[in-house]
Rosetta silent file (secondary structure, phi, psi, omega in degrees, C-alpha in Angstrom):
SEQUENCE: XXXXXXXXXXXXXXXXXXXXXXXXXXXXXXXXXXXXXXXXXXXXXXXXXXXXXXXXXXXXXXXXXXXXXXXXXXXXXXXXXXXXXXXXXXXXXXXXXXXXXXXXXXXXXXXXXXXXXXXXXXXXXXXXXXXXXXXXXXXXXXXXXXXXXXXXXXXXXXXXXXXXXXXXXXXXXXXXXXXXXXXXXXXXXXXXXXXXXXXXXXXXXXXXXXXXXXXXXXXXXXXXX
SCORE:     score description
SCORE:     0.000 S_00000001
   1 L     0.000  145.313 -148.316   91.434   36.322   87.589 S_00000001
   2 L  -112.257  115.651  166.716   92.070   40.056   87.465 S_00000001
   3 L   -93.980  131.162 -158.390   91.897   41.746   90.616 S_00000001
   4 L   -44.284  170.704  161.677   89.935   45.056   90.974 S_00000001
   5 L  -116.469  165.353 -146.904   91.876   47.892   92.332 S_00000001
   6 L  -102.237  138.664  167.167   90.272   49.550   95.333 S_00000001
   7 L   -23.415   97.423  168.734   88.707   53.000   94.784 S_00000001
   8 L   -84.838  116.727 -173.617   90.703   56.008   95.422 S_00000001
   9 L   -80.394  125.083 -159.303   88.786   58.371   97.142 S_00000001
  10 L   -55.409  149.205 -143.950   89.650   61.884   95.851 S_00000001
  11 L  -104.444  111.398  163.794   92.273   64.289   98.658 S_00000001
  12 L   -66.467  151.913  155.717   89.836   67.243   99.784 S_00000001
  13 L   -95.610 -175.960  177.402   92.096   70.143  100.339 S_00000001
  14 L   -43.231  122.449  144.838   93.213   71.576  103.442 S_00000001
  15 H   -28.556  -26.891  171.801   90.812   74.030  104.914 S_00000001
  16 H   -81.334  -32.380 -175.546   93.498   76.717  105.360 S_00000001
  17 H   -88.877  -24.458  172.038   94.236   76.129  101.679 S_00000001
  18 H   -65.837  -51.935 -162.458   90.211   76.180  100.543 S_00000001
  19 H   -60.465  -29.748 -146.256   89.382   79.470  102.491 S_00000001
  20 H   -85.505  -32.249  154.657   93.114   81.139  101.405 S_00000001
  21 H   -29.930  -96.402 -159.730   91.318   80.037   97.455 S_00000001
  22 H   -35.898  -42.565  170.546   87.876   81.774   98.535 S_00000001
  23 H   -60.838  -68.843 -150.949   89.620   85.014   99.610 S_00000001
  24 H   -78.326   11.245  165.538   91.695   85.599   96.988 S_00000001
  25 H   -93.758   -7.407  144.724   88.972   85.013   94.623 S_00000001
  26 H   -43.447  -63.290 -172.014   86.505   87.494   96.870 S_00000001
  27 H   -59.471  -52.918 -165.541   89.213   90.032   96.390 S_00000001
  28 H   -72.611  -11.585  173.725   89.805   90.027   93.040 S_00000001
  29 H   -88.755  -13.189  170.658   86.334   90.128   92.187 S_00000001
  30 H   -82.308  -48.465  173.788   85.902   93.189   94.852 S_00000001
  31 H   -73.831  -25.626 -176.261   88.765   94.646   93.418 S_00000001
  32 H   -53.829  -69.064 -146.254   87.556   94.122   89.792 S_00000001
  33 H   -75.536  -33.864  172.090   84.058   95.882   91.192 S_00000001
  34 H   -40.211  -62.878  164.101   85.902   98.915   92.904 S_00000001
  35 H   -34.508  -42.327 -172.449   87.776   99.722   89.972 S_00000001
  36 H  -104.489  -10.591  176.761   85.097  100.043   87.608 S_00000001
  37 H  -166.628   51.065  171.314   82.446  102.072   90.152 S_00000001
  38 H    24.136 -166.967 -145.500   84.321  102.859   92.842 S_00000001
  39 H   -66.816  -71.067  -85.829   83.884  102.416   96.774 S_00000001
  40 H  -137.838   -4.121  175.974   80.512  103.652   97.239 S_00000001
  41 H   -96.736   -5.600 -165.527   78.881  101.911   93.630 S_00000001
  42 L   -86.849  119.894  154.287   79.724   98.440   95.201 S_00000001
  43 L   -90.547  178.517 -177.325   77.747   96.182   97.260 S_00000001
  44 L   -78.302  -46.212  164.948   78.518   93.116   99.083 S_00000001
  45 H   -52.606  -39.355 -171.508   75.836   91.339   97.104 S_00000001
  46 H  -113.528   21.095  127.936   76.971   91.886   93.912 S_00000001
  47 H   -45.997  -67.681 -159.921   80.367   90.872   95.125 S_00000001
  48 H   -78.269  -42.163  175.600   79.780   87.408   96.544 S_00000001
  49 H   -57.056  -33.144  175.108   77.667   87.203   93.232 S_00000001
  50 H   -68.058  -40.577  165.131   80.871   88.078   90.996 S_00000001
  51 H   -74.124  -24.505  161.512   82.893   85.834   93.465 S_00000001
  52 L    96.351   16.889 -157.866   80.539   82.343   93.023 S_00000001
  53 L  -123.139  163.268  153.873   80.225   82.937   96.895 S_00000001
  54 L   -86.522  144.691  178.550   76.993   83.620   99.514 S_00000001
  55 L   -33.767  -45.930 -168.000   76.732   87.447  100.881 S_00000001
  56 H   -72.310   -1.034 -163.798   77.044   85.843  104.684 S_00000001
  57 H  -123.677    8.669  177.870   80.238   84.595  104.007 S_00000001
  58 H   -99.353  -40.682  158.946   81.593   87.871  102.852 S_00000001
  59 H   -60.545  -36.394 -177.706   80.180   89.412  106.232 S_00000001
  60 H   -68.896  -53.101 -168.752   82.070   86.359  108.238 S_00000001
  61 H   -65.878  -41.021 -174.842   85.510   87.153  106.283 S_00000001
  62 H  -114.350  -10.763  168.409   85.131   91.086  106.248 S_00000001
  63 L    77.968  -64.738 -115.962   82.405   92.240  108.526 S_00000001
  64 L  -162.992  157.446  116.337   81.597   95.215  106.435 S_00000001
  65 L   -40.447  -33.870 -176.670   82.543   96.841  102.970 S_00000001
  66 H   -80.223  -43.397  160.963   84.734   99.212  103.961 S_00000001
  67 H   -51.714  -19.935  155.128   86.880   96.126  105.438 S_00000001
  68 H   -55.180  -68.781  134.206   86.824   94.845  102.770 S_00000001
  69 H     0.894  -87.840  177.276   87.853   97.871  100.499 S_00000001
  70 H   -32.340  -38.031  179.600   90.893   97.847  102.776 S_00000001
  71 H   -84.437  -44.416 -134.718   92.136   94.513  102.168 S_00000001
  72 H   -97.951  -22.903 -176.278   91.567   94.469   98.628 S_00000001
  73 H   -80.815  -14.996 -167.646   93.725   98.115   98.605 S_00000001
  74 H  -119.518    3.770  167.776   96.423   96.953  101.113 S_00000001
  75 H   -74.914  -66.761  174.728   96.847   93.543   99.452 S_00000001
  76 H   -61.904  -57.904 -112.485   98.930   95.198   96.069 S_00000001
  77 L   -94.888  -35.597  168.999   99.846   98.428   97.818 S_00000001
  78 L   -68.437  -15.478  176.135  102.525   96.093   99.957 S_00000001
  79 L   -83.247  -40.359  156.594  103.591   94.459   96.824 S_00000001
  80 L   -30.998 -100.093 -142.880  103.916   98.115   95.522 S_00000001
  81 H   -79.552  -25.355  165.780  105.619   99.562   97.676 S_00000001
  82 H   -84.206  -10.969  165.511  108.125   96.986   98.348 S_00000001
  83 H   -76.372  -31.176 -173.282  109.600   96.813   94.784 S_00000001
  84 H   -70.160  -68.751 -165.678  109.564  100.616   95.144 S_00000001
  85 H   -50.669  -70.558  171.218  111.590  100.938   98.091 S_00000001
  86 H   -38.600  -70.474 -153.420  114.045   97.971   96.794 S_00000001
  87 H   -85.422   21.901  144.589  114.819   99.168   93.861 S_00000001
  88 H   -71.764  -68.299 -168.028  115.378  103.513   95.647 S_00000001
  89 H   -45.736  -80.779 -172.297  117.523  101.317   98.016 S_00000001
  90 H   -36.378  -21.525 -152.247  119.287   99.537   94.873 S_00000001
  91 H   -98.992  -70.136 -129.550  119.510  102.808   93.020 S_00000001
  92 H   -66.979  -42.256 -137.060  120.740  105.184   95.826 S_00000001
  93 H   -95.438  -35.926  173.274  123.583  102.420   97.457 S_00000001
  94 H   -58.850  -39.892  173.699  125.132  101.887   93.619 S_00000001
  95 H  -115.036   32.526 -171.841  125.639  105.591   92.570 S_00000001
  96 H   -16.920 -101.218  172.079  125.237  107.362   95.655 S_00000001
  97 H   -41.871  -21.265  177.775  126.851  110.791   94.948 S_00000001
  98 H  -107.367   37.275  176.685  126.354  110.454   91.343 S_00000001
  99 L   -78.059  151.252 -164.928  122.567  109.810   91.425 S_00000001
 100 L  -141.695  145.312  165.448  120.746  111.826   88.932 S_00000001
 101 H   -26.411  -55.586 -154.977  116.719  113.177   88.465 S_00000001
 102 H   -94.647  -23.515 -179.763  115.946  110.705   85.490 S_00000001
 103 H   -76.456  -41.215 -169.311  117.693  107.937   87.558 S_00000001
 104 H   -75.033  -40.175 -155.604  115.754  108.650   90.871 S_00000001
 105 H   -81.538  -18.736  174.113  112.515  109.200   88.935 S_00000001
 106 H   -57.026  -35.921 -179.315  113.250  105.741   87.027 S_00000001
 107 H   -72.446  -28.268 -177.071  114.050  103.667   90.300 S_00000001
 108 H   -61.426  -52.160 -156.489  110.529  105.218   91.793 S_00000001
 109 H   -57.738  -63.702 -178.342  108.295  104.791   88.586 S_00000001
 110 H     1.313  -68.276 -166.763  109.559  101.682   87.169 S_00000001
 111 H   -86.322  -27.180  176.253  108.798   98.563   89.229 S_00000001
 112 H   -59.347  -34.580 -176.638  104.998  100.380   89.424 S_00000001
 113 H  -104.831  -27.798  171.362  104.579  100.095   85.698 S_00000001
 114 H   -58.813  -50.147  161.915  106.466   96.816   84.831 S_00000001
 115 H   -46.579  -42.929  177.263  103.952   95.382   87.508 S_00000001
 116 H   -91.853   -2.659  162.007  100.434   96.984   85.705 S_00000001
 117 L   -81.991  126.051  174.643  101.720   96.190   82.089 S_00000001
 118 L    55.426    9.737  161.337   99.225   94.279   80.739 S_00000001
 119 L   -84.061  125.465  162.578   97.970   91.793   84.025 S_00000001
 120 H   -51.613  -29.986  168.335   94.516   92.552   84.224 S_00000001
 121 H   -55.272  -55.221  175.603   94.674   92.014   87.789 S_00000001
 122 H   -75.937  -17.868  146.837   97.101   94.687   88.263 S_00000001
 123 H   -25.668 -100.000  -74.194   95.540   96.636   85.568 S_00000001
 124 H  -148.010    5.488  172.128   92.199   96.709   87.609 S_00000001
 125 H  -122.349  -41.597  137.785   94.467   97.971   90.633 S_00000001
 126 H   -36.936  -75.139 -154.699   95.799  100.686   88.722 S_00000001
 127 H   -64.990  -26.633 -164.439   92.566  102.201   88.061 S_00000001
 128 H   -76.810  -43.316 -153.419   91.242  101.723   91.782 S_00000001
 129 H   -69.441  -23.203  172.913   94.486  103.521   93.020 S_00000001
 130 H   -67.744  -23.010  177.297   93.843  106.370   90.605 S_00000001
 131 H   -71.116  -37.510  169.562   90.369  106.699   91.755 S_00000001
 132 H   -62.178  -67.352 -168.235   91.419  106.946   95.380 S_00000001
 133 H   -70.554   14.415  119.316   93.777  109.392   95.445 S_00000001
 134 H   -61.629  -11.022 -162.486   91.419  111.570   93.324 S_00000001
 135 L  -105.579  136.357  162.563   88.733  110.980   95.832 S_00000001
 136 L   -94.879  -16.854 -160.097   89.106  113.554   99.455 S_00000001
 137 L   -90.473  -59.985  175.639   86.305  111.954  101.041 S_00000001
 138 L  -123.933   42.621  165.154   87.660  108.566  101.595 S_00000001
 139 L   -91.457  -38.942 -157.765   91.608  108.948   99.155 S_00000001
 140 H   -59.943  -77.584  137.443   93.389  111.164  101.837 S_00000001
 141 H    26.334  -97.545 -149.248   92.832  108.232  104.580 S_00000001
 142 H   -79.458  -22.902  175.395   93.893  105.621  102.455 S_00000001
 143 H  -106.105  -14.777 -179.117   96.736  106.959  100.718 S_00000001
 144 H  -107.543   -9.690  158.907   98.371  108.323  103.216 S_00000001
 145 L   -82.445   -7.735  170.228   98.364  105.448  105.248 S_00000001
 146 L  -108.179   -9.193 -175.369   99.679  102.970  102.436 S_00000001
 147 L  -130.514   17.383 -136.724  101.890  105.258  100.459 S_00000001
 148 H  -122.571  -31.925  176.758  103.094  108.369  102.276 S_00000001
 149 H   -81.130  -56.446 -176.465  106.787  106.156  103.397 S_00000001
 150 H   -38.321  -74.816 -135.756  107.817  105.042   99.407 S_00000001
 151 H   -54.608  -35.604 -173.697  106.837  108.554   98.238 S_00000001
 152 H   -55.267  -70.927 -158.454  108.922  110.352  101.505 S_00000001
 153 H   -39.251  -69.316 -179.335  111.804  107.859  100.877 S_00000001
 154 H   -39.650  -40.162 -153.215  111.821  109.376   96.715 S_00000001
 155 H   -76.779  -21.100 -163.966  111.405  112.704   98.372 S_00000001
 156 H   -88.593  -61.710 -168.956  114.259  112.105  100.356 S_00000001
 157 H   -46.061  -57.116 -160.168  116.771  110.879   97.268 S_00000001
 158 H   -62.728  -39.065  170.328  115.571  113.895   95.318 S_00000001
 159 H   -32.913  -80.261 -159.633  116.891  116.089   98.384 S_00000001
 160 H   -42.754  -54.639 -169.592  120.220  114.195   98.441 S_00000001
 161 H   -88.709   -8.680  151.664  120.495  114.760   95.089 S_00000001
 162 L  -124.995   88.669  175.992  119.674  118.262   94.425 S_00000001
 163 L   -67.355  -25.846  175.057  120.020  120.088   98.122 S_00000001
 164 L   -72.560  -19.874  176.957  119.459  123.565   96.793 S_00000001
 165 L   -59.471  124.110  160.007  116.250  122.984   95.427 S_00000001
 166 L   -36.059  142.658 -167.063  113.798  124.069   97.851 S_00000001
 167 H   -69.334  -37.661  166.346  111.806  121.567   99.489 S_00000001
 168 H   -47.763  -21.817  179.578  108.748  123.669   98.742 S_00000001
 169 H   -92.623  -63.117  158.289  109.204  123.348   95.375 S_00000001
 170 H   -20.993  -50.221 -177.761  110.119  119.750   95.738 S_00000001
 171 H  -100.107   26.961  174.448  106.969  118.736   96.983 S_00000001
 172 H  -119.630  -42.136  159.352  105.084  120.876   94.091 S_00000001
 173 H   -59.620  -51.322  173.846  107.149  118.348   91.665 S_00000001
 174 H   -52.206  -40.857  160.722  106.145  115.687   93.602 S_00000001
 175 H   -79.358  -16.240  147.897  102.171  116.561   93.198 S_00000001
 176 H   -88.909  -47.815  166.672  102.578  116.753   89.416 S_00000001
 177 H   -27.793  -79.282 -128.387  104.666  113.621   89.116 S_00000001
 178 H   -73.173  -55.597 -161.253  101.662  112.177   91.281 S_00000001
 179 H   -91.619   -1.273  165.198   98.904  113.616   89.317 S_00000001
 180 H   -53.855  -74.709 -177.838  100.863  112.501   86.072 S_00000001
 181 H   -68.500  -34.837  169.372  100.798  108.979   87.178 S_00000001
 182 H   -79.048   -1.612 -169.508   97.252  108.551   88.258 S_00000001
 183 L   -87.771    0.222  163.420   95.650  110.054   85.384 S_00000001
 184 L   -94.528  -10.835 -179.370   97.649  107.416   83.557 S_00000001
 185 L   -82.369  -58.839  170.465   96.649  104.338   86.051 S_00000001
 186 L    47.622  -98.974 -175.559   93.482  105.470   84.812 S_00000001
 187 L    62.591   50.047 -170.180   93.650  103.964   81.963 S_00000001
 188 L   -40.593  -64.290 -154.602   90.888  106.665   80.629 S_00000001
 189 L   112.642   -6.671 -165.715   91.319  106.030   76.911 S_00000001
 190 H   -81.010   -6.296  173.304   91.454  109.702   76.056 S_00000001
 191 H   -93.670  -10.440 -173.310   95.015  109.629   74.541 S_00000001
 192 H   -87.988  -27.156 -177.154   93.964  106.730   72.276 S_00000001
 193 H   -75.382  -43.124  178.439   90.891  109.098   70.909 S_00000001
 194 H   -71.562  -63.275  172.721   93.085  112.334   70.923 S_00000001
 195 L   -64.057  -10.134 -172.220   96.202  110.348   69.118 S_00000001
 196 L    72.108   33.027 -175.116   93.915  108.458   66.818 S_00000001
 197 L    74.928  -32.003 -173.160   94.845  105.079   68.063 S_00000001
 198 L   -49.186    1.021 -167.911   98.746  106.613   67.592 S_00000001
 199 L  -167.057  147.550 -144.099   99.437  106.376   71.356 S_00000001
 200 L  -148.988  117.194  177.016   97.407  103.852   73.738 S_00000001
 201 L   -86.159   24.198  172.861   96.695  104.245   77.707 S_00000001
 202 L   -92.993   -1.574 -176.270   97.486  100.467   78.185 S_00000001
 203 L   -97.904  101.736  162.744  101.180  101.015   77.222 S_00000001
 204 H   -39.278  -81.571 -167.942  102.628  101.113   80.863 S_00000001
 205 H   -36.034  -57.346 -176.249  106.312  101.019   79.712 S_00000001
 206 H   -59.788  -26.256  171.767  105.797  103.892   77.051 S_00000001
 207 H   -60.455  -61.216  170.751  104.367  106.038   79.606 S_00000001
 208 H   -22.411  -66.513  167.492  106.928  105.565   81.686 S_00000001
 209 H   -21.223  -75.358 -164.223  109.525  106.506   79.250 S_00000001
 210 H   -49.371  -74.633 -157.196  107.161  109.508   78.301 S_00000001
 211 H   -49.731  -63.548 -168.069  106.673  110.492   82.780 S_00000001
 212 H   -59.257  -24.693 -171.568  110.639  110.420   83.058 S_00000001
 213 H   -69.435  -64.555 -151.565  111.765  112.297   79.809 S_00000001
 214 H   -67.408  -35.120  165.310  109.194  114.988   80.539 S_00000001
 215 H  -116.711   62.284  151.961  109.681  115.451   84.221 S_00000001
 216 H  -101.970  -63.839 -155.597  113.440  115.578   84.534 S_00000001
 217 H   -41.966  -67.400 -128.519  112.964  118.780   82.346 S_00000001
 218 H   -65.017  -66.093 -160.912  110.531  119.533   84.820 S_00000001
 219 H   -59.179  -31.777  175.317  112.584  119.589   87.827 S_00000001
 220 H   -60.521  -28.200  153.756  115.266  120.812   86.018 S_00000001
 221 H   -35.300  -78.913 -164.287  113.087  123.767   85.075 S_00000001
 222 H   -65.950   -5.519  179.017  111.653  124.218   88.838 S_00000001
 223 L   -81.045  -23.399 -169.172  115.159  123.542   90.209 S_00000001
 224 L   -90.998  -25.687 -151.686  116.347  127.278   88.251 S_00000001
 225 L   -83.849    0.000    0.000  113.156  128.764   88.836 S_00000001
């Protein structure tokens, strides 16, 4: 006679591990909605609907939208900014005196575009950071409290390595780099209509290339100038 084997009843998970689930699937569906119609096109409602979740449980985690907003912007921007920093740090301590323009602007740019080529996630994090820091009403805020130490720290290498350039000048490269990169987080589409498909604003890496060839001239230009 064969005896049955006793039912295993299926392992719920942890509570710390269901809610840490619910969040990040809140965010990314917040961040998703940001991206595409920015702070102020978004509701809470058609969040928790995008997220599989009820509205009340988006007030219990976040209170608010604009708390919200925050976390889903200061979740990547820490992620960001710590590959950025590593790899200034990594740059500056191998060739210290021999550091160069297209080397500084490589260690900044880099780890920002190997992260947004082609994950939709990051992709969809790209676009909200170009929309903030195009926005004065709530970008200024928001940018200068998650990004204002990377970008000093670059501002600071380019110093070491060219001290005569004026700083004034320095920080006038630095707001064209800046408006360089977000009109490429973007992700418009207007160079693939203008190139004819020949050039695409989903290729992170090629931009990249493209931001460093074109502004080393540039400083080297504004460094004579």
């Amino acid at each position: 006679m064969t005896t049955a084997k006793p039912r295993v009843k299926p392992t719920s998970k942890p509570k710390a591990q269901r809610r840490e689930e619910t969040t990040a699937r809140i965010l990314d569906a917040a961040e998703a909605l940001f991206a595409r119609d920015g702070l102020h096109g978004v509701t809470l409602k058609a969040v928790a609907k995008e997220a599989g979740v009820d509205t009340a449980l988006l007030h219990y985690y976040f209170d608010d939208k604009n708390r919200l907003f925050s976390t889903v912007f200061g979740r990547r921007a820490e992620v960001v900014n710590r590959a950025r920093l590593d790899s200034l740090d990594r740059y500056e301590a191998e060739f210290g005196d021999d550091m160069t323009i297209r080397g500084a602007i490589d260690a900044f740019l880099r780890p920002l575009f190997v992260l947004f080529d082609g994950d939709p996630s990051w992709l969809n994090y790209a676009a909200l950071v170009a929309q903030v820091n195009n926005t004065p009403v709530w970008g200024g805020d928001t940018m200068h409290q998650h990004f204002d130490p990377v970008i000093h720290r670059f501002i600071g290498v380019l110093q070491r390595i060219s001290p005569e350039t004026p700083d004034r000048q320095i920080y006038w490269f630095y707001h064209l780099l800046s408006g360089s990169l977000t009109l490429s987080l973007a992700q418009t589409g207007r160079i693939d209509t203008l190139s004819g498909g020949l050039c695409k604003s989903s290729e992170m890496v090629a931009i990249c290339d493209a931001m460093e060839t074109v502004f080393t001239g540039g400083f080297e230009a504004m460094r004579r100038a």
